[in-house]
Amino acid sequence: MRALYLLNVSNPNRLSADSGHTFASLLAPALTDAGVEVTVASPVATGDARVGFELTGAPTTKYRARFDPGMDGLVALMRRTRPEVVVANQIEAAPAVRAALLEAGVNAQVAGYCHYLPFSFADGGRLHLDPSLDDGGLGRSVLLTFAAGLAACDRVLVHSSTAASWTTAAAARMGVELSEKLRIVPAPRDERLLRDPGEAPVPDGSAVAVYNHRLYAHYGTGKFAALARRLVTEAPVRLTVMDLFGQRSPERVRLDPSPERHRAELAALPGVTVTSDHGDRVRYRDLLAGAHFGIAPFRDGCPWSMSVIDCQGMGLPVIAPRTGWLAEHVDEELLFDTDDQAVEIATRLATDPEFYRVHAKRANASTADLAPAAVAACYLEALR
């Protein structure tokens, strides 16, 4: 099988913060091991010499990534690579991919990976647009473009049961039928971020928690900051907050200044340390290894979180709000509905060694099916 993987890299200057690039860098070699001839079309190569690479431009904004697929370049790319399967990681590009294949005279299956959902569902089934994609009232247009992408695909791949349910419901509202082409394919874990949970230091009356998520407002960072104040004052907990972006470009700050605002807010709290891995995966691992447990994001439309999986692979229990995929994936004893419950769970992790050991083992075990080889097999099964 010749597979062309179209990868949009939203953070080319800080690849460690780009989950899509990390995903492709783990998956493409695993697919190669399984006998697939893989070419990644991206602004940045995956780093494995066995994986073909086609250089593409990086979209300057998240809206260009969705509304400006670059048809001329796509047609030329299809003619050069002549794929049998095209995977569009930016699913909004799928109609343009289908049209480019027609123009190039190439017959290929089109699969779209719903790496990011521009919506979520609240209690009662009400659809909410993702506020991060609603600048200037563009949210509805993004949603319609997403639906057009779903309609153009032969296969639609999602991370989780939660994502499958939400995507199916959103598609149905716009007249797109997915039942025969929807497949659940989880994202692979990073094998560099694995540790025997027995090697993890057990808290002895106090603990360090890590928050390793993007600090955008739409990730619920304001809610996390409110919880952080309570954890450092009411529980025997200190917090390490990851600054994943560092110095962003003026254009990105102008579009959404919330990461800088929240970073300053959190850095001012006693008991909170804001730090960076500087894009170094070894330093990132060391920062996780220096913590006792993780805290999930408060993002309403969370269909999956690479950062949660990173913690769990290292044997770190993760406490999480009961929402989205988190409620599906995280152990029931570590889910909370209120900040009071979160403080209680964090305190127990810090002071109850047996409770901690049990959940360290469960956290690590929850990633067992996410080894890249296993995910590659699931991927190939989904494309059949």
mmCIF file of C-alpha atoms in Angstrom:
data_model
loop_
_atom_site.group_PDB
_atom_site.id
_atom_site.type_symbol
_atom_site.label_atom_id
_atom_site.label_comp_id
_atom_site.label_asym_id
_atom_site.label_seq_id
_atom_site.Cartn_x
_atom_site.Cartn_y
_atom_site.Cartn_z
ATOM 1 C CA MET A 1 0.000 0.000 0.000
ATOM 2 C CA ARG A 2 1.229 3.490 -0.890
ATOM 3 C CA ALA A 3 -0.058 5.952 1.696
ATOM 4 C CA LEU A 4 0.230 9.720 1.517
ATOM 5 C CA TYR A 5 -0.175 11.381 4.929
ATOM 6 C CA LEU A 6 -1.080 15.077 4.691
ATOM 7 C CA LEU A 7 0.048 16.698 7.907
ATOM 8 C CA ASN A 8 -0.773 20.220 9.011
ATOM 9 C CA VAL A 9 1.835 21.424 11.518
ATOM 10 C CA SER A 10 0.392 24.296 13.522
ATOM 11 C CA ASN A 11 3.519 24.903 15.619
ATOM 12 C CA PRO A 12 6.554 24.414 13.310
ATOM 13 C CA ASN A 13 8.801 26.385 15.666
ATOM 14 C CA ARG A 14 7.933 24.244 18.704
ATOM 15 C CA LEU A 15 7.319 20.722 17.420
ATOM 16 C CA SER A 16 7.177 19.250 20.916
ATOM 17 C CA ALA A 17 3.925 21.184 21.394
ATOM 18 C CA ASP A 18 2.406 19.955 18.127
ATOM 19 C CA SER A 19 0.465 16.773 18.841
ATOM 20 C CA GLY A 20 -0.221 16.149 15.151
ATOM 21 C CA HIS A 21 3.490 16.063 14.329
ATOM 22 C CA THR A 22 4.223 13.824 17.322
ATOM 23 C CA PHE A 23 1.399 11.507 16.229
ATOM 24 C CA ALA A 24 2.748 11.251 12.665
ATOM 25 C CA SER A 25 6.337 10.776 13.869
ATOM 26 C CA LEU A 26 5.218 7.779 15.928
ATOM 27 C CA LEU A 27 2.712 6.317 13.473
ATOM 28 C CA ALA A 28 4.549 6.619 10.133
ATOM 29 C CA PRO A 29 7.531 4.413 11.150
ATOM 30 C CA ALA A 30 5.127 1.858 12.662
ATOM 31 C CA LEU A 31 3.164 1.747 9.399
ATOM 32 C CA THR A 32 6.467 1.335 7.530
ATOM 33 C CA ASP A 33 7.316 -1.609 9.783
ATOM 34 C CA ALA A 34 3.946 -3.094 8.792
ATOM 35 C CA GLY A 35 4.897 -2.963 5.111
ATOM 36 C CA VAL A 36 3.253 0.308 4.060
ATOM 37 C CA GLU A 37 5.093 2.701 1.746
ATOM 38 C CA VAL A 38 4.461 5.950 3.624
ATOM 39 C CA THR A 39 5.072 9.494 2.426
ATOM 40 C CA VAL A 40 4.422 12.385 4.812
ATOM 41 C CA ALA A 41 3.630 15.730 3.218
ATOM 42 C CA SER A 42 4.391 18.332 5.843
ATOM 43 C CA PRO A 43 6.341 21.519 6.619
ATOM 44 C CA VAL A 44 8.652 19.311 8.742
ATOM 45 C CA ALA A 45 9.900 15.732 8.229
ATOM 46 C CA THR A 46 9.053 13.013 10.736
ATOM 47 C CA GLY A 47 12.702 12.112 11.351
ATOM 48 C CA ASP A 48 12.653 8.488 10.102
ATOM 49 C CA ALA A 49 14.720 8.052 6.919
ATOM 50 C CA ARG A 50 12.516 5.171 5.744
ATOM 51 C CA VAL A 51 9.487 7.477 5.561
ATOM 52 C CA GLY A 52 9.135 9.494 2.367
ATOM 53 C CA PHE A 53 8.880 13.261 2.733
ATOM 54 C CA GLU A 54 7.247 15.961 0.625
ATOM 55 C CA LEU A 55 7.841 19.530 1.798
ATOM 56 C CA THR A 56 4.738 21.693 2.087
ATOM 57 C CA GLY A 57 4.214 25.196 3.434
ATOM 58 C CA ALA A 58 3.031 25.875 6.968
ATOM 59 C CA PRO A 59 -0.268 27.779 7.082
ATOM 60 C CA THR A 60 0.205 31.101 8.807
ATOM 61 C CA THR A 61 -3.074 30.833 10.737
ATOM 62 C CA LYS A 62 -5.469 28.105 11.863
ATOM 63 C CA TYR A 63 -8.045 29.515 9.437
ATOM 64 C CA ARG A 64 -5.753 29.232 6.419
ATOM 65 C CA ALA A 65 -5.246 25.580 7.406
ATOM 66 C CA ARG A 66 -9.005 25.080 7.048
ATOM 67 C CA PHE A 67 -9.942 27.395 4.176
ATOM 68 C CA ASP A 68 -6.851 27.524 1.947
ATOM 69 C CA PRO A 69 -5.898 23.949 0.940
ATOM 70 C CA GLY A 70 -3.672 25.006 -1.978
ATOM 71 C CA MET A 71 -5.228 23.102 -4.893
ATOM 72 C CA ASP A 72 -2.345 23.583 -7.331
ATOM 73 C CA GLY A 73 0.091 22.090 -4.855
ATOM 74 C CA LEU A 74 -2.267 19.213 -4.042
ATOM 75 C CA VAL A 75 -2.708 18.259 -7.690
ATOM 76 C CA ALA A 76 1.056 18.289 -8.281
ATOM 77 C CA LEU A 77 1.581 16.247 -5.101
ATOM 78 C CA MET A 78 -0.925 13.591 -6.202
ATOM 79 C CA ARG A 79 0.747 13.302 -9.593
ATOM 80 C CA ARG A 80 4.193 12.904 -8.041
ATOM 81 C CA THR A 81 3.303 10.374 -5.346
ATOM 82 C CA ARG A 82 0.336 8.535 -6.959
ATOM 83 C CA PRO A 83 -0.957 7.220 -3.621
ATOM 84 C CA GLU A 84 -3.443 4.423 -3.051
ATOM 85 C CA VAL A 85 -4.585 5.982 0.228
ATOM 86 C CA VAL A 86 -4.517 9.651 1.238
ATOM 87 C CA VAL A 87 -4.858 10.510 4.922
ATOM 88 C CA ALA A 88 -5.944 14.116 5.522
ATOM 89 C CA ASN A 89 -4.989 15.051 9.064
ATOM 90 C CA GLN A 90 -6.801 18.381 8.528
ATOM 91 C CA ILE A 91 -10.179 16.910 7.664
ATOM 92 C CA GLU A 92 -11.494 20.199 6.283
ATOM 93 C CA ALA A 93 -9.049 19.660 3.394
ATOM 94 C CA ALA A 94 -10.703 16.388 2.316
ATOM 95 C CA PRO A 95 -12.956 17.917 -0.408
ATOM 96 C CA ALA A 96 -9.909 19.592 -1.972
ATOM 97 C CA VAL A 97 -8.009 16.288 -1.726
ATOM 98 C CA ARG A 98 -10.837 14.494 -3.521
ATOM 99 C CA ALA A 99 -10.926 17.174 -6.238
ATOM 100 C CA ALA A 100 -7.129 17.097 -6.610
ATOM 101 C CA LEU A 101 -7.185 13.329 -7.088
ATOM 102 C CA LEU A 102 -9.801 13.718 -9.821
ATOM 103 C CA GLU A 103 -7.773 16.392 -11.599
ATOM 104 C CA ALA A 104 -4.562 14.373 -11.294
ATOM 105 C CA GLY A 105 -6.243 11.226 -12.587
ATOM 106 C CA VAL A 106 -5.309 9.244 -9.475
ATOM 107 C CA ASN A 107 -7.694 6.740 -7.921
ATOM 108 C CA ALA A 108 -7.110 6.663 -4.146
ATOM 109 C CA GLN A 109 -9.077 6.131 -0.981
ATOM 110 C CA VAL A 110 -9.481 9.284 1.115
ATOM 111 C CA ALA A 111 -9.344 8.962 4.898
ATOM 112 C CA GLY A 112 -9.821 11.907 7.210
ATOM 113 C CA TYR A 113 -8.466 11.897 10.747
ATOM 114 C CA CYS A 114 -10.551 14.063 13.067
ATOM 115 C CA HIS A 115 -7.513 15.253 14.973
ATOM 116 C CA TYR A 116 -9.409 18.251 16.346
ATOM 117 C CA LEU A 117 -13.173 18.689 16.697
ATOM 118 C CA PRO A 118 -14.419 22.271 16.186
ATOM 119 C CA PHE A 119 -17.414 21.598 18.445
ATOM 120 C CA SER A 120 -18.569 19.764 21.559
ATOM 121 C CA PHE A 121 -21.868 18.683 23.056
ATOM 122 C CA ALA A 122 -23.233 19.793 26.414
ATOM 123 C CA ASP A 123 -25.802 18.020 28.560
ATOM 124 C CA GLY A 124 -29.081 17.865 26.719
ATOM 125 C CA GLY A 125 -27.405 17.410 23.343
ATOM 126 C CA ARG A 126 -26.769 21.063 22.605
ATOM 127 C CA LEU A 127 -23.936 21.628 20.125
ATOM 128 C CA HIS A 128 -21.338 24.238 21.118
ATOM 129 C CA LEU A 129 -18.887 25.732 18.651
ATOM 130 C CA ASP A 130 -15.255 25.707 19.741
ATOM 131 C CA PRO A 131 -14.527 29.322 20.756
ATOM 132 C CA SER A 132 -10.941 29.031 19.517
ATOM 133 C CA LEU A 133 -12.273 28.709 15.950
ATOM 134 C CA ASP A 134 -14.986 31.357 16.191
ATOM 135 C CA ASP A 135 -12.941 34.539 15.747
ATOM 136 C CA GLY A 136 -14.954 37.004 13.715
ATOM 137 C CA GLY A 137 -17.926 34.650 13.822
ATOM 138 C CA LEU A 138 -16.152 32.012 11.707
ATOM 139 C CA GLY A 139 -17.173 29.091 13.933
ATOM 140 C CA ARG A 140 -20.241 28.131 11.896
ATOM 141 C CA SER A 141 -18.231 28.249 8.661
ATOM 142 C CA VAL A 142 -15.547 26.032 10.201
ATOM 143 C CA LEU A 143 -18.229 23.562 11.292
ATOM 144 C CA LEU A 144 -19.742 23.447 7.788
ATOM 145 C CA THR A 145 -16.290 22.973 6.253
ATOM 146 C CA PHE A 146 -15.653 20.158 8.723
ATOM 147 C CA ALA A 147 -18.926 18.512 7.648
ATOM 148 C CA ALA A 148 -17.939 18.865 3.986
ATOM 149 C CA GLY A 149 -14.697 17.075 4.846
ATOM 150 C CA LEU A 150 -16.610 14.224 6.480
ATOM 151 C CA ALA A 151 -18.771 13.865 3.356
ATOM 152 C CA ALA A 152 -15.708 13.728 1.072
ATOM 153 C CA CYS A 153 -14.032 10.873 2.953
ATOM 154 C CA ASP A 154 -14.205 7.124 2.347
ATOM 155 C CA ARG A 155 -13.094 6.611 5.947
ATOM 156 C CA VAL A 156 -13.465 8.916 8.932
ATOM 157 C CA LEU A 157 -11.079 8.152 11.793
ATOM 158 C CA VAL A 158 -11.589 9.434 15.342
ATOM 159 C CA HIS A 159 -9.643 9.039 18.588
ATOM 160 C CA SER A 160 -12.279 7.694 20.952
ATOM 161 C CA SER A 161 -15.851 6.611 21.584
ATOM 162 C CA THR A 162 -16.627 10.127 22.785
ATOM 163 C CA ALA A 163 -15.271 11.612 19.547
ATOM 164 C CA ALA A 164 -17.221 9.031 17.517
ATOM 165 C CA SER A 165 -20.471 9.932 19.264
ATOM 166 C CA TRP A 166 -19.966 13.688 18.890
ATOM 167 C CA THR A 167 -18.816 13.474 15.260
ATOM 168 C CA THR A 168 -21.751 11.246 14.303
ATOM 169 C CA ALA A 169 -24.232 13.594 16.001
ATOM 170 C CA ALA A 170 -22.767 16.709 14.387
ATOM 171 C CA ALA A 171 -22.684 15.068 10.944
ATOM 172 C CA ALA A 172 -26.295 13.928 11.227
ATOM 173 C CA ARG A 173 -27.441 17.501 11.892
ATOM 174 C CA MET A 174 -25.893 18.503 8.571
ATOM 175 C CA GLY A 175 -27.145 15.559 6.553
ATOM 176 C CA VAL A 176 -23.886 13.556 6.446
ATOM 177 C CA GLU A 177 -24.208 9.802 7.080
ATOM 178 C CA LEU A 178 -21.140 8.242 8.726
ATOM 179 C CA SER A 179 -22.253 4.815 9.941
ATOM 180 C CA GLU A 180 -20.413 2.773 7.276
ATOM 181 C CA LYS A 181 -17.185 4.748 7.229
ATOM 182 C CA LEU A 182 -16.512 5.809 10.822
ATOM 183 C CA ARG A 183 -13.696 4.005 12.662
ATOM 184 C CA ILE A 184 -12.129 4.540 16.116
ATOM 185 C CA VAL A 185 -8.333 4.592 15.957
ATOM 186 C CA PRO A 186 -6.588 5.874 19.115
ATOM 187 C CA ALA A 187 -3.416 7.912 18.955
ATOM 188 C CA PRO A 188 -0.128 6.139 19.752
ATOM 189 C CA ARG A 189 1.740 6.668 22.990
ATOM 190 C CA ASP A 190 5.339 7.861 22.895
ATOM 191 C CA GLU A 191 7.536 4.890 23.829
ATOM 192 C CA ARG A 192 10.169 7.334 25.117
ATOM 193 C CA LEU A 193 7.698 8.346 27.816
ATOM 194 C CA LEU A 194 7.269 4.987 29.496
ATOM 195 C CA ARG A 195 8.281 3.998 32.996
ATOM 196 C CA ASP A 196 7.533 1.024 35.193
ATOM 197 C CA PRO A 197 5.049 2.407 37.741
ATOM 198 C CA GLY A 198 7.006 0.587 40.418
ATOM 199 C CA GLU A 199 9.889 2.969 39.735
ATOM 200 C CA ALA A 200 7.799 6.074 40.355
ATOM 201 C CA PRO A 201 8.465 7.759 43.714
ATOM 202 C CA VAL A 202 5.484 7.416 46.046
ATOM 203 C CA PRO A 203 4.398 10.641 47.799
ATOM 204 C CA ASP A 204 5.006 10.685 51.540
ATOM 205 C CA GLY A 205 2.639 13.348 52.833
ATOM 206 C CA SER A 206 3.189 15.871 50.011
ATOM 207 C CA ALA A 207 3.178 15.692 46.237
ATOM 208 C CA VAL A 208 4.091 17.539 43.054
ATOM 209 C CA ALA A 209 1.385 17.749 40.390
ATOM 210 C CA VAL A 210 2.125 18.578 36.750
ATOM 211 C CA TYR A 211 -0.112 20.450 34.322
ATOM 212 C CA ASN A 212 1.335 19.827 30.843
ATOM 213 C CA HIS A 213 -1.308 21.311 28.557
ATOM 214 C CA ARG A 214 -1.606 24.334 26.315
ATOM 215 C CA LEU A 215 -2.554 27.454 28.246
ATOM 216 C CA TYR A 216 -5.235 28.650 25.848
ATOM 217 C CA ALA A 217 -8.437 29.931 27.422
ATOM 218 C CA HIS A 218 -10.482 27.358 25.468
ATOM 219 C CA TYR A 219 -8.549 24.572 27.214
ATOM 220 C CA GLY A 220 -10.255 25.702 30.410
ATOM 221 C CA THR A 221 -7.069 27.266 31.804
ATOM 222 C CA GLY A 222 -9.099 29.769 33.831
ATOM 223 C CA LYS A 223 -10.831 26.891 35.625
ATOM 224 C CA PHE A 224 -7.491 25.204 36.178
ATOM 225 C CA ALA A 225 -6.025 28.413 37.637
ATOM 226 C CA ALA A 226 -8.911 28.582 40.121
ATOM 227 C CA LEU A 227 -8.239 24.969 41.147
ATOM 228 C CA ALA A 228 -4.501 25.637 41.337
ATOM 229 C CA ARG A 229 -5.074 28.348 43.957
ATOM 230 C CA ARG A 230 -6.988 25.896 46.111
ATOM 231 C CA LEU A 231 -4.578 22.984 45.658
ATOM 232 C CA VAL A 232 -1.524 24.934 46.797
ATOM 233 C CA THR A 233 -3.345 26.362 49.829
ATOM 234 C CA GLU A 234 -5.659 23.521 50.920
ATOM 235 C CA ALA A 235 -3.766 20.360 49.884
ATOM 236 C CA PRO A 236 -0.170 19.213 50.442
ATOM 237 C CA VAL A 237 0.546 19.834 46.772
ATOM 238 C CA ARG A 238 2.960 21.940 44.739
ATOM 239 C CA LEU A 239 2.339 22.517 41.046
ATOM 240 C CA THR A 240 4.582 22.426 37.990
ATOM 241 C CA VAL A 241 2.949 24.130 35.004
ATOM 242 C CA MET A 242 4.428 23.522 31.575
ATOM 243 C CA ASP A 243 4.878 26.491 29.267
ATOM 244 C CA LEU A 244 4.644 24.559 25.993
ATOM 245 C CA PHE A 245 4.813 27.505 23.588
ATOM 246 C CA GLY A 246 7.505 29.823 24.929
ATOM 247 C CA GLN A 247 7.755 33.084 22.983
ATOM 248 C CA ARG A 248 5.019 33.068 20.350
ATOM 249 C CA SER A 249 4.961 35.228 17.236
ATOM 250 C CA PRO A 250 3.205 38.614 17.428
ATOM 251 C CA GLU A 251 0.622 37.338 14.892
ATOM 252 C CA ARG A 252 -0.364 34.411 17.111
ATOM 253 C CA VAL A 253 -0.474 36.575 20.229
ATOM 254 C CA ARG A 254 -2.695 39.087 18.461
ATOM 255 C CA LEU A 255 -5.139 36.332 17.437
ATOM 256 C CA ASP A 256 -5.289 34.849 20.954
ATOM 257 C CA PRO A 257 -3.334 36.416 23.858
ATOM 258 C CA SER A 258 -4.783 34.041 26.475
ATOM 259 C CA PRO A 259 -1.674 31.785 26.883
ATOM 260 C CA GLU A 260 0.492 34.748 27.868
ATOM 261 C CA ARG A 261 -2.167 36.075 30.238
ATOM 262 C CA HIS A 262 -2.674 32.713 31.965
ATOM 263 C CA ARG A 263 1.064 32.036 32.137
ATOM 264 C CA ALA A 264 1.599 35.275 34.052
ATOM 265 C CA GLU A 265 -1.396 34.571 36.313
ATOM 266 C CA LEU A 266 -0.143 31.100 37.229
ATOM 267 C CA ALA A 267 3.478 32.191 37.685
ATOM 268 C CA ALA A 268 2.337 34.703 40.310
ATOM 269 C CA LEU A 269 0.807 32.001 42.540
ATOM 270 C CA PRO A 270 2.860 30.783 45.526
ATOM 271 C CA GLY A 271 3.522 27.062 45.232
ATOM 272 C CA VAL A 272 3.314 27.118 41.424
ATOM 273 C CA THR A 273 6.380 26.837 39.179
ATOM 274 C CA VAL A 274 6.028 27.638 35.490
ATOM 275 C CA THR A 275 8.732 25.938 33.462
ATOM 276 C CA SER A 276 9.512 24.865 29.912
ATOM 277 C CA ASP A 277 11.054 21.837 28.261
ATOM 278 C CA HIS A 278 12.459 24.175 25.553
ATOM 279 C CA GLY A 279 11.323 21.652 22.962
ATOM 280 C CA ASP A 280 13.649 18.974 24.382
ATOM 281 C CA ARG A 281 11.899 15.603 24.743
ATOM 282 C CA VAL A 282 14.479 14.387 27.278
ATOM 283 C CA ARG A 283 13.866 17.412 29.495
ATOM 284 C CA TYR A 284 10.120 16.890 29.086
ATOM 285 C CA ARG A 285 10.488 13.324 30.327
ATOM 286 C CA ASP A 286 12.556 14.492 33.275
ATOM 287 C CA LEU A 287 9.900 17.060 34.224
ATOM 288 C CA LEU A 288 7.215 14.369 34.180
ATOM 289 C CA ALA A 289 9.444 12.026 36.175
ATOM 290 C CA GLY A 290 9.807 14.730 38.821
ATOM 291 C CA ALA A 291 6.048 14.850 39.428
ATOM 292 C CA HIS A 292 3.728 12.467 41.290
ATOM 293 C CA PHE A 293 0.484 12.981 39.402
ATOM 294 C CA GLY A 294 -0.974 14.905 36.493
ATOM 295 C CA ILE A 295 -3.972 17.198 36.097
ATOM 296 C CA ALA A 296 -6.075 16.972 32.936
ATOM 297 C CA PRO A 297 -7.268 20.055 31.042
ATOM 298 C CA PHE A 298 -10.738 21.485 31.631
ATOM 299 C CA ARG A 299 -11.406 21.659 27.890
ATOM 300 C CA ASP A 300 -15.095 21.009 27.177
ATOM 301 C CA GLY A 301 -14.577 19.461 23.751
ATOM 302 C CA CYS A 302 -11.783 17.097 24.720
ATOM 303 C CA PRO A 303 -11.864 14.053 22.382
ATOM 304 C CA TRP A 304 -8.364 12.923 23.463
ATOM 305 C CA SER A 305 -5.230 14.337 25.107
ATOM 306 C CA MET A 306 -1.680 13.390 24.217
ATOM 307 C CA SER A 307 -0.454 15.076 27.388
ATOM 308 C CA VAL A 308 -2.693 12.893 29.576
ATOM 309 C CA ILE A 309 -1.330 9.773 27.851
ATOM 310 C CA ASP A 310 2.232 11.069 28.380
ATOM 311 C CA CYS A 311 1.648 11.241 32.139
ATOM 312 C CA GLN A 312 -0.044 7.876 32.332
ATOM 313 C CA GLY A 313 2.708 6.134 30.378
ATOM 314 C CA MET A 314 5.138 7.441 32.991
ATOM 315 C CA GLY A 315 2.999 5.883 35.730
ATOM 316 C CA LEU A 316 1.510 9.184 36.881
ATOM 317 C CA PRO A 317 -2.153 9.043 37.922
ATOM 318 C CA VAL A 318 -4.134 11.833 36.269
ATOM 319 C CA ILE A 319 -7.026 13.585 37.999
ATOM 320 C CA ALA A 320 -9.628 14.966 35.619
ATOM 321 C CA PRO A 321 -12.932 16.802 35.352
ATOM 322 C CA ARG A 322 -15.758 14.480 34.384
ATOM 323 C CA THR A 323 -16.139 15.669 30.797
ATOM 324 C CA GLY A 324 -15.649 14.396 27.245
ATOM 325 C CA TRP A 325 -13.081 11.671 26.599
ATOM 326 C CA LEU A 326 -11.614 12.201 30.065
ATOM 327 C CA ALA A 327 -14.751 10.696 31.626
ATOM 328 C CA GLU A 328 -14.360 7.759 29.243
ATOM 329 C CA HIS A 329 -10.666 7.146 29.831
ATOM 330 C CA VAL A 330 -9.633 8.239 33.338
ATOM 331 C CA ASP A 331 -10.275 5.939 36.315
ATOM 332 C CA GLU A 332 -13.562 6.686 38.078
ATOM 333 C CA GLU A 333 -11.832 7.292 41.430
ATOM 334 C CA LEU A 334 -9.793 10.124 39.885
ATOM 335 C CA LEU A 335 -12.684 11.982 38.221
ATOM 336 C CA PHE A 336 -14.199 15.050 39.861
ATOM 337 C CA ASP A 337 -17.236 17.250 39.345
ATOM 338 C CA THR A 338 -16.239 20.049 41.730
ATOM 339 C CA ASP A 339 -13.042 21.672 42.956
ATOM 340 C CA ASP A 340 -13.804 20.326 46.445
ATOM 341 C CA GLN A 341 -13.631 16.793 45.057
ATOM 342 C CA ALA A 342 -10.435 17.584 43.149
ATOM 343 C CA VAL A 343 -8.740 18.842 46.325
ATOM 344 C CA GLU A 344 -9.871 15.712 48.160
ATOM 345 C CA ILE A 345 -8.497 13.369 45.470
ATOM 346 C CA ALA A 346 -5.204 15.261 45.254
ATOM 347 C CA THR A 347 -4.821 15.128 49.030
ATOM 348 C CA ARG A 348 -5.430 11.384 49.039
ATOM 349 C CA LEU A 349 -2.842 10.819 46.300
ATOM 350 C CA ALA A 350 -0.343 12.815 48.377
ATOM 351 C CA THR A 351 -1.043 11.083 51.692
ATOM 352 C CA ASP A 352 -2.287 7.536 50.964
ATOM 353 C CA PRO A 353 0.626 5.475 49.556
ATOM 354 C CA GLU A 354 -1.446 2.411 48.724
ATOM 355 C CA PHE A 355 -4.079 4.466 46.896
ATOM 356 C CA TYR A 356 -1.267 6.110 44.955
ATOM 357 C CA ARG A 357 0.427 2.809 44.011
ATOM 358 C CA VAL A 358 -2.836 1.320 42.753
ATOM 359 C CA HIS A 359 -3.517 4.297 40.517
ATOM 360 C CA ALA A 360 0.057 4.551 39.258
ATOM 361 C CA LYS A 361 -0.268 0.966 37.993
ATOM 362 C CA ARG A 362 -3.707 1.600 36.511
ATOM 363 C CA ALA A 363 -2.469 4.739 34.751
ATOM 364 C CA ASN A 364 0.389 2.917 33.072
ATOM 365 C CA ALA A 365 -1.828 -0.056 32.155
ATOM 366 C CA SER A 366 -4.377 2.250 30.498
ATOM 367 C CA THR A 367 -1.827 2.984 27.742
ATOM 368 C CA ALA A 368 -0.939 -0.656 26.987
ATOM 369 C CA ASP A 369 -3.044 -0.785 23.792
ATOM 370 C CA LEU A 370 -1.512 2.455 22.506
ATOM 371 C CA ALA A 371 1.899 1.091 21.498
ATOM 372 C CA PRO A 372 2.659 2.416 17.974
ATOM 373 C CA ALA A 373 2.691 -1.078 16.435
ATOM 374 C CA ALA A 374 -0.749 -1.824 17.876
ATOM 375 C CA VAL A 375 -2.143 1.504 16.678
ATOM 376 C CA ALA A 376 -0.653 0.966 13.203
ATOM 377 C CA ALA A 377 -2.438 -2.392 13.009
ATOM 378 C CA CYS A 378 -5.678 -0.704 14.051
ATOM 379 C CA TYR A 379 -5.082 1.989 11.431
ATOM 380 C CA LEU A 380 -4.616 -0.546 8.643
ATOM 381 C CA GLU A 381 -7.695 -2.465 9.714
ATOM 382 C CA ALA A 382 -9.693 0.768 9.581
ATOM 383 C CA LEU A 383 -8.546 1.483 6.031
ATOM 384 C CA ARG A 384 -9.694 -1.888 4.680
#
